[in-house]
Amino acid sequence: MSAPLWIPTRRAGLDRLAAFLPRAGRTYARERNVDRGPEDRANVSALSPWIRRRLITEEEVLAAVLARHGYANAEKFIQEICWRTYWKGRLELRPSVLTRFDDERIALEARLAEERELARAVERATAGETGIACFDAWARELLATGYLHNHARMWFASVWIFTLRLPWQIGADFFFKHLLDADPASNTLSWRWVGGLQTRGKHYLARADNIRSYTEGRFDPRGLLSEDARPLPDEGAPPPIVPLPPADPVPHETVALLLTEEDLHPESLGIECDVCAVAALASPPIAGAERPAARFGAGAIEDGLRRATAHFDARCDGVLVDGDALLAWARGCGARTVVTAYPPTGLIARELARTEAALARDGIRLARIRRAWDDAAWPHATSGFFAFKERIPKLLDRIAARTSNA
Ligand SMILES: Cc1cc2nc3c(=O)[nH]c(=O)nc-3n(C[C@H](O)[C@H](O)[C@H](O)COP(=O)(O)OP(=O)(O)OC[C@H]3O[C@@H](n4cnc5c(N)ncnc54)[C@H](O)[C@@H]3O)c2cc1C
């Protein structure tokens, strides 16, 4: 299981989980920070592309790990899964952070068109041509595979911001375009955390001896890194917390089911009514269909459609390219309710919000079903992870209760 095979199906995700499970306990806690390179990922799960799309869900990963190792032995791995839940909740409660990021990124792209020197520096960084061997190797690895070890992501972002002095928003966008697990919450908020914007005044500085040690000597950027840089300038007051919008109840009437890359396990969404048709809304296009991330996303949607049509014994209406195609489909699909998994803050949520009013004008309701896990966890992501972490045992009780009732 060393070099992951990135096969975009639920089956492949479950196989990867089964293969990793024996190492998810104390072995993971001991070895997880080591980046041995793309050919050896045995010390981490490499499950993020599947978890990101909920081809496999956090709850089922946690249930499997708890059953195998118990809480005390698997605490570290459980916490990492919960980091994802935390970031999702954190952004859900402060969606304006993403709006601000998008505005700043767009403004910076305009600046790149004007400032040739800056544009060339970004080109060198994203092509892996800076002359800092570790950084260049990570850039090339990301382009070729779509995956980077967590520690490499931290080092990369830190070198980008503090050594190369490039705008963090352009780096976050580079990650977002190429990561197989690209996620608006985990990615944007992690870049902010590295820069010192997320936990105010606390930034992450990549250090040469740390890189040498945790790459087991593969890299040694001694003398090349800014190891005493200051955090990025403070942004002022943090954005206000907005309460979670209410989720919709699971419908009882006949529905049409809409899949998105936000959640591709509709079998566990709690839908028990008749499903007459299934379609998937494609994620808004990002240039470069040949990127590994684009291939993984398209394959994952195909897998979701295949499973959903079999599970619900429904017609498959294929992939809808945008909200207008969704509208046309919904009008003719034979149901007055389109049900979908709740889309967290991001591009899909925006596209659905854009289409909802037009659907309503035609008497079609969009029902967003939120998972009980998210409902239980997200409201607690109000401050730092430390406070959130205290809630983990209670969250896990839910899983234990469900497992014992099953
Ligand atoms: C700058 C930066 C950008 C990142 N961008 C993303 C992103 O777009 N999408 C993404 O899923 N993760 C992101 N991460 C978090 C983390 O690096 C990846 O989740 C992890 O490396 C995935 O590899 P894995 O599955 O082998 O993780 P493992 O170590 O095996 O962890 C198990 C699972 O826990 C979750 N997880 C672990 N660490 C984190 C973390 N720090 N934050 C959130 N979830 C975590 C993931 O779902 C992961 O699959 C980012 C981290 C940094 C520093």
Coordinates of C-alpha atoms and ligand atoms in Angstrom, one line a residue:
M1 CA 0.0 0.0 0.0
S2 CA 3.0 2.3 -0.1
A3 CA 2.4 4.5 -3.2
P4 CA -1.3 5.2 -3.2
L5 CA -3.3 4.3 -6.3
W6 CA -5.7 7.1 -6.7
I7 CA -8.8 5.3 -7.9
P8 CA -11.8 7.5 -7.6
T9 CA -14.3 4.9 -6.3
R10 CA -15.8 4.2 -2.9
R11 CA -14.6 0.6 -3.2
A12 CA -11.0 1.9 -3.6
G13 CA -11.4 4.2 -0.7
L14 CA -12.6 1.4 1.5
D15 CA -9.8 -0.8 0.4
R16 CA -7.3 1.9 1.2
L17 CA -8.9 2.3 4.7
A18 CA -8.7 -1.5 5.3
A19 CA -5.1 -1.6 4.3
F20 CA -4.2 1.4 6.5
L21 CA -6.2 0.4 9.5
P22 CA -3.6 -1.7 11.3
R23 CA -1.3 1.4 11.3
A24 CA -3.9 4.0 12.4
G25 CA -3.1 3.6 16.1
R26 CA 0.2 4.3 17.9
T27 CA 2.2 3.7 14.7
Y28 CA 0.4 6.6 13.1
A29 CA 1.0 8.8 16.1
R30 CA 4.7 8.0 16.0
E31 CA 5.4 8.2 12.3
R32 CA 2.8 10.5 10.7
N33 CA 5.0 13.6 10.5
V34 CA 7.7 11.9 8.4
D35 CA 7.5 12.6 4.6
R36 CA 9.2 9.7 2.9
G37 CA 8.3 10.9 -0.6
P38 CA 5.7 9.9 -3.1
E39 CA 6.7 6.3 -3.3
D40 CA 6.1 5.6 0.4
R41 CA 2.9 6.8 1.9
A42 CA 2.5 3.9 4.3
N43 CA 2.8 6.1 7.4
V44 CA -0.3 8.2 6.6
S45 CA -3.7 7.1 5.4
A46 CA -3.7 9.1 2.1
L47 CA -7.5 8.9 2.4
S48 CA -8.2 12.6 2.0
P49 CA -9.3 12.5 -1.7
W50 CA -12.0 10.0 -0.7
I51 CA -13.0 11.7 2.6
R52 CA -13.1 15.1 0.9
R53 CA -15.9 13.9 -1.4
R54 CA -17.4 11.7 1.2
L55 CA -16.9 8.7 -1.0
I56 CA -16.2 7.4 2.5
T57 CA -17.4 9.4 5.4
E58 CA -15.6 10.7 8.5
E59 CA -18.0 8.7 10.7
E60 CA -17.3 5.4 9.0
V61 CA -13.5 6.0 9.1
L62 CA -13.7 6.9 12.8
A63 CA -16.0 3.9 13.6
A64 CA -13.5 1.5 11.9
V65 CA -10.5 3.0 13.7
L66 CA -12.2 3.0 17.1
A67 CA -13.3 -0.6 16.6
R68 CA -9.7 -1.6 15.7
H69 CA -7.7 0.4 18.2
G70 CA -9.9 2.1 20.8
Y71 CA -9.8 5.8 21.6
A72 CA -6.5 6.0 23.6
N73 CA -4.4 4.3 20.9
A74 CA -5.9 6.1 18.0
E75 CA -6.4 9.5 19.5
K76 CA -3.9 11.2 17.1
F77 CA -5.5 9.8 14.0
I78 CA -9.0 10.6 15.3
Q79 CA -7.9 14.2 16.0
E80 CA -6.7 14.6 12.4
I81 CA -10.0 13.5 11.0
C82 CA -11.6 16.0 13.4
W83 CA -9.3 18.8 12.1
R84 CA -11.2 18.4 8.9
T85 CA -14.6 18.6 10.6
Y86 CA -13.3 21.6 12.6
W87 CA -12.2 23.5 9.5
K88 CA -15.5 22.8 7.8
G89 CA -17.4 24.1 10.8
R90 CA -15.1 27.0 11.2
L91 CA -15.7 28.2 7.6
E92 CA -19.4 27.4 7.8
L93 CA -19.7 29.8 10.8
R94 CA -17.6 32.5 9.1
P95 CA -18.3 32.2 5.4
S96 CA -17.1 35.8 4.7
V97 CA -13.5 34.5 5.1
L98 CA -13.9 32.7 1.8
T99 CA -15.6 35.6 0.1
R100 CA -12.7 37.9 1.2
F101 CA -10.1 35.3 0.0
D102 CA -11.8 35.1 -3.4
D103 CA -12.0 38.9 -3.8
E104 CA -8.3 39.2 -2.8
R105 CA -7.3 36.4 -5.2
I106 CA -9.1 38.0 -8.1
A107 CA -7.5 41.3 -7.4
L108 CA -4.1 39.7 -7.2
E109 CA -4.6 37.9 -10.5
A110 CA -5.2 41.3 -12.1
R111 CA -2.0 42.5 -10.5
L112 CA -0.1 39.6 -11.9
A113 CA -1.2 40.6 -15.4
E114 CA 0.4 44.0 -14.8
E115 CA 3.5 43.2 -12.7
R116 CA 5.8 41.0 -14.8
E117 CA 8.4 40.5 -12.1
L118 CA 5.8 39.2 -9.7
A119 CA 4.2 37.0 -12.4
R120 CA 7.5 35.5 -13.2
A121 CA 8.3 34.7 -9.6
V122 CA 4.9 32.9 -9.3
E123 CA 5.6 31.0 -12.5
R124 CA 8.9 29.8 -11.2
A125 CA 7.4 28.7 -7.9
T126 CA 4.5 26.9 -9.4
A127 CA 6.7 25.2 -12.0
G128 CA 9.2 24.1 -9.3
E129 CA 12.0 26.3 -10.6
T130 CA 13.1 28.3 -7.6
G131 CA 16.4 26.6 -6.9
I132 CA 15.2 25.5 -3.4
A133 CA 15.3 21.7 -4.1
C134 CA 12.7 20.6 -1.5
F135 CA 10.2 23.3 -2.6
D136 CA 10.7 22.5 -6.3
A137 CA 10.2 18.8 -5.6
W138 CA 7.0 19.5 -3.8
A139 CA 5.7 21.7 -6.5
R140 CA 6.4 19.1 -9.1
E141 CA 5.0 16.3 -7.0
L142 CA 1.8 18.3 -6.6
L143 CA 1.5 18.9 -10.3
A144 CA 2.2 15.2 -11.1
T145 CA 0.2 13.4 -8.4
G146 CA -2.2 15.9 -6.8
Y147 CA -1.1 14.9 -3.3
L148 CA 1.4 16.3 -0.8
H149 CA 2.1 15.0 2.7
N150 CA 0.7 17.3 5.5
H151 CA 4.1 18.4 6.6
A152 CA 5.2 19.2 3.0
R153 CA 2.0 21.3 2.7
M154 CA 3.0 23.3 5.8
W155 CA 6.7 23.7 4.6
F156 CA 5.6 24.6 1.1
A157 CA 3.1 27.2 2.2
S158 CA 5.6 28.7 4.7
V159 CA 8.4 28.9 2.1
W160 CA 6.0 30.4 -0.4
I161 CA 4.9 33.1 2.1
F162 CA 8.0 33.9 4.2
T163 CA 11.0 33.0 2.0
L164 CA 9.7 33.7 -1.5
R165 CA 7.5 36.5 -0.2
L166 CA 4.7 35.6 -2.6
P167 CA 1.0 36.4 -1.9
W168 CA -0.5 33.5 0.1
Q169 CA -3.8 33.7 -1.8
I170 CA -2.0 32.8 -5.1
G171 CA -0.4 29.8 -3.3
A172 CA -3.7 28.7 -1.9
D173 CA -5.2 28.9 -5.3
F174 CA -2.3 26.8 -6.8
F175 CA -3.1 24.1 -4.1
F176 CA -6.8 24.4 -4.8
K177 CA -6.3 23.7 -8.5
H178 CA -4.1 20.7 -8.1
L179 CA -4.8 18.9 -4.8
L180 CA -6.9 15.7 -5.2
D181 CA -8.5 16.7 -1.9
A182 CA -8.8 20.4 -2.6
D183 CA -11.2 21.8 0.0
P184 CA -12.2 25.4 0.5
A185 CA -12.2 25.1 4.3
S186 CA -9.1 22.9 4.9
N187 CA -7.0 24.6 2.2
T188 CA -7.9 28.3 2.7
L189 CA -7.8 28.1 6.5
S190 CA -4.6 26.1 6.6
W191 CA -2.9 28.7 4.4
R192 CA -4.2 31.4 6.7
W193 CA -2.9 29.4 9.7
V194 CA 0.6 29.1 8.2
G195 CA 0.6 32.9 7.5
G196 CA -0.5 33.8 11.0
L197 CA -3.9 35.1 10.0
Q198 CA -6.0 32.3 11.4
T199 CA -4.5 32.2 14.9
R200 CA -3.7 35.8 15.2
G201 CA 0.0 36.5 15.4
K202 CA 1.0 32.8 15.4
H203 CA 2.6 31.7 12.1
Y204 CA 4.4 28.5 11.0
L205 CA 8.0 28.9 10.0
A206 CA 9.6 26.1 8.0
R207 CA 13.1 25.4 9.4
A208 CA 15.9 23.6 7.5
D209 CA 16.7 21.2 10.3
N210 CA 13.1 20.2 10.7
I211 CA 12.8 19.5 7.0
R212 CA 16.1 17.5 7.0
S213 CA 14.9 15.5 10.0
Y214 CA 11.3 14.8 8.8
T215 CA 12.3 14.0 5.2
E216 CA 14.9 11.6 6.7
G217 CA 17.7 13.5 4.9
R218 CA 16.1 13.7 1.5
F219 CA 16.3 17.5 1.7
D220 CA 18.5 19.9 3.5
P221 CA 17.8 23.5 2.6
R222 CA 20.3 25.0 5.1
G223 CA 20.8 28.7 4.6
L224 CA 18.0 29.0 2.0
L225 CA 15.0 29.8 4.2
S226 CA 13.8 32.9 6.1
E227 CA 13.6 31.4 9.5
D228 CA 12.9 34.5 11.5
A229 CA 10.1 36.2 9.4
R230 CA 7.2 37.9 11.1
P231 CA 3.6 36.8 10.7
L232 CA 1.6 38.4 7.9
P233 CA 0.1 41.8 8.9
D234 CA -3.0 41.6 11.1
E235 CA -6.3 41.8 9.3
G236 CA -8.2 43.6 12.1
A237 CA -11.3 42.3 13.8
P238 CA -12.2 38.7 13.0
P239 CA -15.4 38.4 10.9
P240 CA -18.6 37.8 12.7
I241 CA -20.0 34.4 13.4
V242 CA -23.2 33.6 11.5
P243 CA -25.4 30.8 12.8
L244 CA -25.7 27.7 10.7
P245 CA -28.6 28.0 8.3
P246 CA -31.3 25.4 9.2
A247 CA -31.0 22.1 7.3
D248 CA -34.1 20.8 5.5
P249 CA -36.0 17.8 6.7
V250 CA -35.7 14.5 4.8
P251 CA -38.6 14.5 2.3
H252 CA -41.3 11.8 2.2
E253 CA -42.6 12.4 -1.3
T254 CA -41.0 11.2 -4.5
V255 CA -37.8 13.1 -5.1
A256 CA -35.0 13.6 -7.7
L257 CA -31.6 13.1 -6.2
L258 CA -28.7 15.5 -7.1
L259 CA -25.2 14.5 -6.3
T260 CA -22.2 16.8 -6.0
E261 CA -18.6 16.3 -5.2
E262 CA -19.4 17.6 -1.7
D263 CA -20.9 14.3 -0.7
L264 CA -20.9 11.1 -2.9
H265 CA -22.4 8.6 -0.4
P266 CA -26.1 9.2 -0.8
E267 CA -26.8 5.7 0.4
S268 CA -26.1 6.9 4.0
L269 CA -28.0 10.3 3.8
G270 CA -31.2 8.9 5.3
I271 CA -33.3 9.1 2.2
E272 CA -36.1 6.6 2.4
C273 CA -38.6 7.9 -0.1
D274 CA -38.9 7.1 -3.8
V275 CA -36.1 8.5 -5.9
C276 CA -37.3 8.8 -9.6
A277 CA -34.0 10.1 -11.1
V278 CA -30.4 10.8 -10.2
A279 CA -28.1 13.4 -11.7
A280 CA -24.9 15.0 -10.6
L281 CA -23.9 18.7 -10.7
A282 CA -20.4 19.1 -12.0
S283 CA -18.0 21.3 -10.0
P284 CA -17.4 24.6 -11.7
P285 CA -14.7 24.1 -14.2
I286 CA -11.1 25.0 -13.4
A287 CA -8.7 25.2 -16.3
G288 CA -6.9 21.9 -17.2
A289 CA -9.1 18.9 -17.4
E290 CA -6.0 16.7 -17.5
R291 CA -5.0 17.6 -14.0
P292 CA -5.0 14.5 -11.7
A293 CA -7.6 16.4 -9.5
A294 CA -10.0 16.9 -12.4
R295 CA -9.7 13.2 -13.4
F296 CA -10.3 12.1 -9.8
G297 CA -13.3 14.4 -9.5
A298 CA -14.9 13.2 -12.7
G299 CA -14.4 9.6 -11.8
A300 CA -15.8 10.1 -8.3
I301 CA -19.0 11.6 -9.8
E302 CA -19.3 8.6 -12.2
D303 CA -18.9 6.2 -9.3
G304 CA -21.5 8.1 -7.2
L305 CA -24.0 8.1 -10.1
R306 CA -23.5 4.4 -10.6
R307 CA -24.0 3.5 -6.9
A308 CA -26.9 5.9 -6.4
T309 CA -28.9 4.6 -9.4
A310 CA -28.4 1.0 -8.3
H311 CA -29.2 1.7 -4.6
F312 CA -32.3 3.8 -5.2
D313 CA -33.4 1.8 -8.3
A314 CA -33.6 5.2 -10.2
R315 CA -33.0 6.5 -13.7
C316 CA -29.6 8.0 -14.3
D317 CA -29.7 11.4 -16.0
G318 CA -26.0 12.0 -16.0
V319 CA -23.9 15.0 -15.3
L320 CA -25.2 18.6 -15.4
V321 CA -22.7 21.2 -16.3
D322 CA -24.1 24.2 -14.3
G323 CA -27.1 25.7 -12.6
D324 CA -28.9 26.3 -15.8
A325 CA -28.6 22.6 -16.8
L326 CA -29.8 21.8 -13.3
L327 CA -32.9 24.0 -13.8
A328 CA -33.7 22.3 -17.1
W329 CA -33.3 18.9 -15.6
A330 CA -35.4 19.6 -12.6
R331 CA -38.2 20.9 -14.7
G332 CA -38.5 17.7 -16.6
C333 CA -37.3 15.1 -14.1
G334 CA -40.7 14.1 -12.7
A335 CA -40.4 15.3 -9.1
R336 CA -41.3 18.6 -7.3
T337 CA -38.4 18.1 -4.8
V338 CA -34.8 17.9 -5.7
V339 CA -32.9 16.5 -2.7
T340 CA -29.1 16.9 -2.3
A341 CA -26.6 16.6 0.5
Y342 CA -26.1 20.0 2.3
P343 CA -23.3 21.8 0.4
P344 CA -20.9 23.5 2.7
T345 CA -19.5 26.9 1.9
G346 CA -17.9 26.8 -1.5
L347 CA -18.5 26.8 -5.2
I348 CA -21.2 24.2 -5.2
A349 CA -23.1 26.0 -2.5
R350 CA -22.9 29.2 -4.5
E351 CA -24.2 27.6 -7.7
L352 CA -27.1 26.0 -5.9
A353 CA -28.0 29.2 -4.1
R354 CA -27.9 30.9 -7.5
T355 CA -30.3 28.4 -9.0
E356 CA -32.7 28.0 -6.0
A357 CA -34.9 31.0 -6.7
A358 CA -35.4 30.0 -10.3
L359 CA -36.3 26.4 -9.2
A360 CA -38.8 27.9 -6.7
R361 CA -40.5 30.0 -9.4
D362 CA -41.3 26.7 -11.1
G363 CA -42.6 25.2 -7.9
I364 CA -39.6 23.0 -7.4
R365 CA -38.1 22.7 -3.9
L366 CA -34.4 22.2 -3.2
A367 CA -34.0 20.1 0.0
R368 CA -30.5 20.1 1.5
I369 CA -30.0 17.3 3.9
R370 CA -27.2 17.8 6.5
R371 CA -25.6 14.9 8.1
A372 CA -26.1 14.5 11.9
W373 CA -22.2 14.5 12.3
D374 CA -22.0 18.0 10.8
D375 CA -25.0 19.2 12.9
A376 CA -23.4 17.9 16.0
A377 CA -19.9 19.2 15.4
W378 CA -19.9 22.4 13.3
P379 CA -21.6 24.7 15.9
H380 CA -18.6 24.1 18.2
A381 CA -16.1 25.4 15.7
T382 CA -16.4 28.9 17.1
S383 CA -12.8 29.4 18.4
G384 CA -9.6 27.4 18.2
F385 CA -9.1 23.7 17.7
F386 CA -8.1 23.2 21.3
A387 CA -11.6 24.1 22.5
F388 CA -13.1 22.0 19.7
K389 CA -11.0 19.0 20.6
E390 CA -12.6 18.9 24.0
R391 CA -15.9 17.9 22.3
I392 CA -14.4 15.0 20.4
P393 CA -15.3 12.3 23.0
K394 CA -18.9 13.4 23.0
L395 CA -19.0 13.4 19.2
L396 CA -17.6 9.9 19.2
D397 CA -20.3 8.7 21.6
R398 CA -22.7 9.3 18.8
I399 CA -20.8 6.8 16.7
A400 CA -20.6 4.3 19.5
A401 CA -24.3 4.6 20.0
R402 CA -25.1 4.1 16.3
T403 CA -22.7 1.1 16.1
S404 CA -24.4 -0.6 19.1
N405 CA -27.9 0.1 17.7
A406 CA -26.9 -1.3 14.3
Ligands
LIG1 C1 -1.4 24.6 3.5 C2 -2.3 23.4 3.7 C3 -3.3 23.1 2.8 C4 -4.2 22.0 3.0 N1 -5.2 21.8 2.1 C5 -6.0 20.7 2.3 C6 -7.1 20.5 1.5 O1 -7.4 21.2 0.5 N2 -7.9 19.4 1.7 C7 -7.7 18.5 2.7 O2 -8.5 17.6 2.9 N3 -6.7 18.8 3.6 C8 -5.9 19.8 3.4 N4 -4.8 20.0 4.3 C9 -4.7 19.2 5.5 C10 -3.8 18.0 5.4 O3 -2.6 18.3 4.9 C11 -4.4 16.8 4.5 O4 -5.7 16.6 4.9 C12 -3.6 15.6 4.7 O5 -2.3 15.8 4.4 C13 -4.2 14.5 3.8 O6 -3.3 13.4 3.7 P1 -3.8 12.0 4.4 O7 -5.1 11.6 4.0 O8 -2.6 11.1 4.2 O9 -3.8 12.5 6.0 P2 -3.8 11.6 7.3 O10 -2.6 12.1 8.1 O11 -3.8 10.2 7.1 O12 -5.1 12.1 8.1 C14 -6.3 11.4 8.0 C15 -7.4 12.4 7.5 O13 -7.6 13.4 8.4 C16 -7.9 14.7 7.7 N5 -6.8 15.6 8.0 C17 -5.5 15.3 8.4 N6 -4.8 16.4 8.7 C18 -5.7 17.4 8.5 C19 -5.5 18.9 8.7 N7 -4.4 19.4 9.1 N8 -6.6 19.6 8.3 C20 -7.8 19.1 7.9 N9 -7.9 17.8 7.8 C21 -6.9 16.9 8.1 C22 -7.9 14.3 6.2 O14 -9.3 14.1 5.9 C23 -7.1 13.1 6.2 O15 -7.4 12.3 5.1 C24 -4.0 21.1 4.1 C25 -2.9 21.4 5.0 C26 -2.1 22.5 4.8 C27 -1.0 22.8 5.8

